[in-house]
């Protein structure tokens, strides 16, 4: 944590390297505020010791002028607040602390106290709340927590070694507090129960059963997909196409159909390859007009292939052989966007593209004798009828142990045994009995719901430690977004997991597992809004180089940066300052960075000439998520993103009926975007919030809506970009580099924001004011280790909210535990 005075801590200890760096930055940025330079500021020791009366005087002079009973700005009055009982009212003072931590108050234009006095007030308020909370801990409570769609898919993968696209089986989950794993939003309706039942039937049959009737699945390329480059996951030497993971329920013949092979003029004799798990299984030739001699259809742009496929989950690829690199000879400028849709871009398409892949089958099905899921499920094989019952018990109790995340009980087996016997009797085979027993397990509340039992004689409102098995479940869904593995369950069953050394060893083991990428794909993607990228599509006329490949590259660049923070155990502030990024040829070309070739992403150092690209603020994912109206940037959206995701102080929702920006003045003069926004924020109620948001966005105006760096905007040679701004705290900046430097003053607040978000994701509930003392404790400890990701994660895992729960006996979980 950054101390109140950057040259020395409160106890006079030597400051950390990060604090010395921030001190230098503060010297630069505080001069424009009219504040004393840090080198000239009174030493911390010269300040009078904090007392309630002294801190009340600061509030009276700088805060209550706006937050009194009459004005009550932001619906907050501090006039009657008792400074002597701060710890008794954290719901009020935590709001004040958050604003002080981000430097948001007093608002722009209002007098501010000297920096040392400002920090002393903040630290004193925190100490009052923290000391009170230490005597009365409240870890909070989440009793019932349904698996969300992602967790369900991962659990099926780890339970059955079966990779399925569950988006075709289950609806999307609602999100709350920025994440889709928050228990309060994961309701369980009759319609959803029916979907789980249908999904269980399909999954059990795919894993161990026998599909006799053919099914069909259709995969569609995004409308703005360009297919003129190699696609990651397909063999080198190929171009475009599709790569999808498909589950084949039985051995048999399957029909593959590709359609919408392109519109316009094409180079003839393009060669098409069909691949299963990256092995070429069929080749065809696309003639451009009609089809080749290998196909009987007369429809241009449709090719069908029938192939024998073994049951299981396979990667299906359809792609073109990249053996024709003839340069364009037309006089029209060629853009990167080569899409299936007609978007009005004046260019000629030269390469065919695959728009639809349809997979049908099985035809002439046969019961599969071997697949990954069969090997995972059938831990034994009965030879005689007398061996079937004990073998079935071994198979199904092993599945229950993993699915229920605890050792199976006699009652568990009693429930499932009935279904096994019924399936064995009606289906006629041992496999049919196992299939029906598996269906019962997959529809059990003990699988679908993470339930934590109340201790015997638990008193309401009294914290208690959760069991080690419950801790194992919390840990696995935090790091893997999936069920615990056998090792974790075994250690938890021995009641050893809560031991600090054992717990730390397991966390590091789990982070080293490839399944830990779930932290990036689930936590990181939602934290940074990367899941919103598929809905991002600037107008093709204004941004003709924008396509689905660029969109995916933006997402992958940011995911790889986040992954490097986790895998290399880096300081989380490197998300803002990293002097490296990850690029492939497509993205490097868009950024104007030479010397990068191929579709594979690789780590690229960003030297001083590319300093504007460092960190999240220079990445296309953030920049393209904050465009507006399809054809221009949005300084407001970019400012809001920074306020919410870096400073942790999201602005209030805009008032209703906000008028749009005015394009011209009364005299008919056409206004620039900055002039339009200046006029807009000159009026209340817009002004107070826009003074915070707009300057941040103005400093990022060198980045266009599609993430390209620019010095001018507009046609006819353009108008020079004005990226100068005065931030909410009075700091003057010009461009993204100076903005990033200014934001580093508040890097401790960024660390807190990351910690809060990760705590929310870990607990499956929102972080409330009563959790902030724990958050501050975790951040203080992490600062001793240079704010490394592991330190924050371990701080959360070892914290009381993660390992304890407040009893709420009125919320009964007995019925869930009994499988009713």
XYZ file of N, CA and C in Angstrom, residues 51 143 149 158 200 279 511 546 583 631 818:
33
model
N -6.489 13.406 15.713
C -7.497 13.324 16.769
C -8.857 13.533 16.130
N -24.964 -19.496 1.011
C -25.296 -20.872 1.362
C -25.483 -21.728 0.128
N -23.072 -21.625 -16.310
C -22.909 -22.402 -17.536
C -21.457 -22.775 -17.801
N -14.071 -32.235 -16.798
C -13.196 -32.896 -15.837
C -13.799 -34.188 -15.296
N -28.455 -33.360 -19.311
C -27.923 -34.570 -18.681
C -28.162 -35.791 -19.553
N -5.673 -33.853 -38.658
C -5.273 -34.825 -39.665
C -6.179 -34.655 -40.884
N -2.399 -23.494 -9.747
C -2.039 -22.424 -10.674
C -1.147 -22.933 -11.802
N -11.611 -3.139 -40.051
C -12.157 -3.853 -38.895
C -12.846 -5.131 -39.359
N 1.502 -9.960 -29.926
C 1.010 -9.601 -31.251
C 1.153 -10.767 -32.221
N -19.020 5.281 -35.492
C -18.087 6.002 -36.362
C -17.169 6.974 -35.628
N -29.440 -33.875 0.990
C -30.040 -35.192 0.896
C -30.501 -35.524 -0.517
